[in-house]
CSV table of N, CA and C in Angstrom, one decimal:
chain,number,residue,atom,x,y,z
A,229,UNK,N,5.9,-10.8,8.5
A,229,UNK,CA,5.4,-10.1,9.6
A,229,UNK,C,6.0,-10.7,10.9
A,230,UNK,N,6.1,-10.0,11.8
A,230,UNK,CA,6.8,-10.3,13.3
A,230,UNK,C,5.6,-10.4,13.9
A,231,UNK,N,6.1,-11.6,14.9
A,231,UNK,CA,5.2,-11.8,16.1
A,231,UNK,C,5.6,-10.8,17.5
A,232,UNK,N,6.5,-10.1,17.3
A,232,UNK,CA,6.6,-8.6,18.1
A,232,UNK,C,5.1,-7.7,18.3
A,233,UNK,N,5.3,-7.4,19.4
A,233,UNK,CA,4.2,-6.7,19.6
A,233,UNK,C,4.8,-5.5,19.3
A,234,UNK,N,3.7,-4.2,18.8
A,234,UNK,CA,4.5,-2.5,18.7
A,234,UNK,C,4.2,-1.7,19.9
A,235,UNK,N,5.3,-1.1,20.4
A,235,UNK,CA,5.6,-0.2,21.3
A,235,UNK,C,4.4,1.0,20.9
A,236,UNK,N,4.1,1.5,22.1
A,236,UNK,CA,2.8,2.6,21.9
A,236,UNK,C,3.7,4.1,21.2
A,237,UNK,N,4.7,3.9,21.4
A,237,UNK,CA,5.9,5.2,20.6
A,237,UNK,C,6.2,5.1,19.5
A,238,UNK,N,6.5,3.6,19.1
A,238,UNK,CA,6.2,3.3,17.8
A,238,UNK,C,5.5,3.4,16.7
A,239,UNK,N,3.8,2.9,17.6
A,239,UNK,CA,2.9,3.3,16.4
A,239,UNK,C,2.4,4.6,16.5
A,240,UNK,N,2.6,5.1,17.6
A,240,UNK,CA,2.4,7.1,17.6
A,240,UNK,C,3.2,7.7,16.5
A,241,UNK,N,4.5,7.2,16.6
A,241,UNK,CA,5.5,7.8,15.5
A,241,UNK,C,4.8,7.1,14.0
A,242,UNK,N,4.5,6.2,13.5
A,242,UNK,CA,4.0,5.8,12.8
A,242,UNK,C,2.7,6.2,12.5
A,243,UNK,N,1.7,6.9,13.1
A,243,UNK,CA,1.0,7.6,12.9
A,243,UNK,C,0.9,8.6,12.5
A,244,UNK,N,2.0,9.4,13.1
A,244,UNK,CA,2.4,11.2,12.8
A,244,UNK,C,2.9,11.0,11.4
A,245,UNK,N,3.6,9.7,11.1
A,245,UNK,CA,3.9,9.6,9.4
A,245,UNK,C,2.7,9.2,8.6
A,246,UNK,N,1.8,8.7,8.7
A,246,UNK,CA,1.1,9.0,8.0
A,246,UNK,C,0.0,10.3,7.9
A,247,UNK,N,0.2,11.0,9.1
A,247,UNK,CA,-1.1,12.1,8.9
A,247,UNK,C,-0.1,13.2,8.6
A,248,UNK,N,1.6,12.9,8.5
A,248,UNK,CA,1.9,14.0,7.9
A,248,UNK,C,2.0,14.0,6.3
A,249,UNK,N,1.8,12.6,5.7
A,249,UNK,CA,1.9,12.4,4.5
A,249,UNK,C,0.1,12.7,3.9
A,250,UNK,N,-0.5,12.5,4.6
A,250,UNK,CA,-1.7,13.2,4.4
A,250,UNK,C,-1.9,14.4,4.3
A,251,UNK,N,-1.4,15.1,5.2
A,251,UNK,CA,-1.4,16.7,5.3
A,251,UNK,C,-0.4,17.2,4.0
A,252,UNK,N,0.5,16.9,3.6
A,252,UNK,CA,1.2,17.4,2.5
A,252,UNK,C,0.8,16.3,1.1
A,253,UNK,N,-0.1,16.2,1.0
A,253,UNK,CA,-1.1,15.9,-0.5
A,253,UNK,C,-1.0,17.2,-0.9
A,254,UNK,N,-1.3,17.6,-2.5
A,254,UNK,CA,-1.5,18.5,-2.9
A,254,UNK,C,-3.6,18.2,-2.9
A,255,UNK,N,-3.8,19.9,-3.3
A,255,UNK,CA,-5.1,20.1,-2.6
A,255,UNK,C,-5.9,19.3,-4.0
A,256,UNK,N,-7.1,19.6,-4.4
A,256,UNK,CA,-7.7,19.4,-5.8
A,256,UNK,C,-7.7,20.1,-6.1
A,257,UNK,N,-7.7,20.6,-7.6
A,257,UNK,CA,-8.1,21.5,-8.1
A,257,UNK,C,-9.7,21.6,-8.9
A,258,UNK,N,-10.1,23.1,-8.7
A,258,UNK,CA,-11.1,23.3,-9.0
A,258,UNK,C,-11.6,23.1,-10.4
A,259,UNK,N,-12.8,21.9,-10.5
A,259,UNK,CA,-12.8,22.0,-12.2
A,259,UNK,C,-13.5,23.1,-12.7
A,260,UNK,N,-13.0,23.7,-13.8
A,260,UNK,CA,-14.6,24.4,-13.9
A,260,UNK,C,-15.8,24.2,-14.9
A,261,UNK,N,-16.8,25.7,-14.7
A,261,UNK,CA,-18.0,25.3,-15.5
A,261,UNK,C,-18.2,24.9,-16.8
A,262,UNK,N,-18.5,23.5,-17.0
A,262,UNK,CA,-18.4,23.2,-18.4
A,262,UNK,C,-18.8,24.6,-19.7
A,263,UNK,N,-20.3,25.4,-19.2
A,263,UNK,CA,-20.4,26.1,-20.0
A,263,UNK,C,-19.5,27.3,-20.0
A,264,UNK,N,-18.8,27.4,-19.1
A,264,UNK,CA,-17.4,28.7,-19.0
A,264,UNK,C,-16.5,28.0,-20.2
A,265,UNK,N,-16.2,27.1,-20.0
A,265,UNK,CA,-15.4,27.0,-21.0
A,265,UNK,C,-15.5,26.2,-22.4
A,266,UNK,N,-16.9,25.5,-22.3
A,266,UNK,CA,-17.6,25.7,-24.1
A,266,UNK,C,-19.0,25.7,-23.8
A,267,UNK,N,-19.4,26.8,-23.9
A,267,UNK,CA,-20.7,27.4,-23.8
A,267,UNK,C,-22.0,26.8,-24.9
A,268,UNK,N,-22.5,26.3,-24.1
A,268,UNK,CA,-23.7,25.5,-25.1
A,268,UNK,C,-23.4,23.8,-25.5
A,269,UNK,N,-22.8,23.4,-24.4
A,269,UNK,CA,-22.4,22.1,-24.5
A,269,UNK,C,-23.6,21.1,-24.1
A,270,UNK,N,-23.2,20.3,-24.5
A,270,UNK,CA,-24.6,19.0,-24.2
A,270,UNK,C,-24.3,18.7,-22.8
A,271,UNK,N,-25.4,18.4,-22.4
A,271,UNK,CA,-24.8,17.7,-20.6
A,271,UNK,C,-24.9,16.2,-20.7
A,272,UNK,N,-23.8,15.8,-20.3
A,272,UNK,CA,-23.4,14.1,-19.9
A,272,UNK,C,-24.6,13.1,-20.3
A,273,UNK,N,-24.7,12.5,-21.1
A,273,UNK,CA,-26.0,11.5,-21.0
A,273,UNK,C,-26.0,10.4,-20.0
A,274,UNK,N,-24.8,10.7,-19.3
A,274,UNK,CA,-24.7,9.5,-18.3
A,274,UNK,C,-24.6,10.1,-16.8
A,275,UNK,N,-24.9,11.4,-16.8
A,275,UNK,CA,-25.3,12.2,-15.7
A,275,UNK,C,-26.6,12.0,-14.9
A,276,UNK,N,-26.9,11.9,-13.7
A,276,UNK,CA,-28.2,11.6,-12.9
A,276,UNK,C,-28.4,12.6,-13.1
A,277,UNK,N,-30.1,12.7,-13.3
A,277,UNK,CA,-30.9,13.9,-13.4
A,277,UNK,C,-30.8,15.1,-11.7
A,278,UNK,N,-30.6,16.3,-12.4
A,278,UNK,CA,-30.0,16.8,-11.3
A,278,UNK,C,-31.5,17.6,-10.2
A,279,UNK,N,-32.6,17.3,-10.8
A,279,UNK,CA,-33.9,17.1,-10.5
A,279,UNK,C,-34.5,16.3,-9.9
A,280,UNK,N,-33.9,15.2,-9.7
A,280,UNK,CA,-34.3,13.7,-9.4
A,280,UNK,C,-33.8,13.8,-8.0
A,281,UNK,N,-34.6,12.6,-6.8
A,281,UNK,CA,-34.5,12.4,-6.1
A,281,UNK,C,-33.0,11.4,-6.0
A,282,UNK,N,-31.6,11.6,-5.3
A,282,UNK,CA,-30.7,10.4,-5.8
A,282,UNK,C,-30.7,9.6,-4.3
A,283,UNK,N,-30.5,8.3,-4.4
A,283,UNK,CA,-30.2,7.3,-3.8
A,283,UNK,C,-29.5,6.2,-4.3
A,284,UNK,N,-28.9,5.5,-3.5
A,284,UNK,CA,-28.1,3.8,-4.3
A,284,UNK,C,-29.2,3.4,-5.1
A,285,UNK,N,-30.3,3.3,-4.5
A,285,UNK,CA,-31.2,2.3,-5.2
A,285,UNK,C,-32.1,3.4,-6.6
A,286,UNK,N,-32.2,4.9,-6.6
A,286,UNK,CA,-32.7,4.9,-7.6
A,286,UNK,C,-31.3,5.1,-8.4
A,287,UNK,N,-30.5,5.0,-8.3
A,287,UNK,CA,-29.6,4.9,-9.2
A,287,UNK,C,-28.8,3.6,-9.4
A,288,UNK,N,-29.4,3.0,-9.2
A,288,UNK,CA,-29.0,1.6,-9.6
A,288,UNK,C,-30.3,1.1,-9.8
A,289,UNK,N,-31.0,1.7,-10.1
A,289,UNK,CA,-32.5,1.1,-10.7
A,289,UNK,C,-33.5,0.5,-10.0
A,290,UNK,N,-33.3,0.2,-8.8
A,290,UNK,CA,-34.0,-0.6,-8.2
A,290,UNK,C,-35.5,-0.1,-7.8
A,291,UNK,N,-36.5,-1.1,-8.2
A,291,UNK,CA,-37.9,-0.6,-8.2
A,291,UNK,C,-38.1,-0.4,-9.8
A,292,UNK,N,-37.9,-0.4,-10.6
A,292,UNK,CA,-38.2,0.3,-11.6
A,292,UNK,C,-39.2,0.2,-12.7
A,293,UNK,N,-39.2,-1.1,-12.2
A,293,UNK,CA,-40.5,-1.9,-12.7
A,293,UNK,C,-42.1,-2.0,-11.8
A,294,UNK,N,-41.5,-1.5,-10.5
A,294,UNK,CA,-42.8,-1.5,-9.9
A,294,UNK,C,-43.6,-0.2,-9.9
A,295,UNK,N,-45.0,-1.3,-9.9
A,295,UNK,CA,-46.3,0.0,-10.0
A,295,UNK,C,-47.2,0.6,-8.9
A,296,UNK,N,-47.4,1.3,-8.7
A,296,UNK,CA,-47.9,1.9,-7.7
A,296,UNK,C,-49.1,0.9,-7.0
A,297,UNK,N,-49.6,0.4,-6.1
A,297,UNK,CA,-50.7,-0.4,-5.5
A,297,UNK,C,-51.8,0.7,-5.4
A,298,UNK,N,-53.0,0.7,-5.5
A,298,UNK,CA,-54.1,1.3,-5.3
A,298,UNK,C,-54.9,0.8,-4.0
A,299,UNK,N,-54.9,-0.1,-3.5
A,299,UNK,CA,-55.3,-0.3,-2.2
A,299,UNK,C,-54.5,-1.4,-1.3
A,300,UNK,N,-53.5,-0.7,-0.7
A,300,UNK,CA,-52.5,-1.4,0.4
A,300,UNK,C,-53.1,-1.6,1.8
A,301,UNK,N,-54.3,-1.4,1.9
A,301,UNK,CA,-54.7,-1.5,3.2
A,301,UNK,C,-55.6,-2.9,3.3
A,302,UNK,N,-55.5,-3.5,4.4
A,302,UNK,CA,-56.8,-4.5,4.3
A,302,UNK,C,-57.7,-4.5,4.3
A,303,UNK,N,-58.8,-5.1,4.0
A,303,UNK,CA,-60.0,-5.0,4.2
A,303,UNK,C,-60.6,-5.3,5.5
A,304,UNK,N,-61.5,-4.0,5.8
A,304,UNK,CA,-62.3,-4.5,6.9
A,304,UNK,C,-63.4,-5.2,7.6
C-alpha cells in the first residue's frame, strides 16, 4: 500500500468501476414452486415454521426453556 493520498477523480473513477461492475451482474433467477415441479413433496424439516413468529432469537432458540411467570408484579 502507498502512503499517497487518492485524488477525488481517482476514487470517483474507481467508483464508477465498481457500480458498473455491479450493474452488469447477471440478475437471479426465479426458483420455482417446489410443488410445480414435484407435486406432493415434503416441506424442508429444516424450514422455520412459516406460521411462527421469526426473529434471531426465536430462531436461534433463545428462551426456549423459559416459562411463563404468573405474577410479575410486586406486591402491594
Amino acid at each position: 500500500m502507498s502512503d499517497k493520498p487518492i485524488s477525488n477523480a481517482e476514487r470517483d473513477r474507481m467508483d464508477e468501476q465498481f457500480l458498473e461492475s455491479r450493474l452488469t451482474e447477471p440478475p437471479l433467477e426465479s426458483v420455482p414452486d417446489a410443488d410445480l415441479v414435484q407435486p406432493g413433496s415434503p416441506v424442508d424439516p429444516a424450514a422455520p415454521d412459516p406460521n411462527a413468529l421469526h426473529g434471531t432469537d426465536l430462531l436461534n432458540g433463545a428462551g426456549a426453556d423459559a416459562k411463563p411467570e404468573r405474577n410479575i408484579l410486586p406486591p402491594r
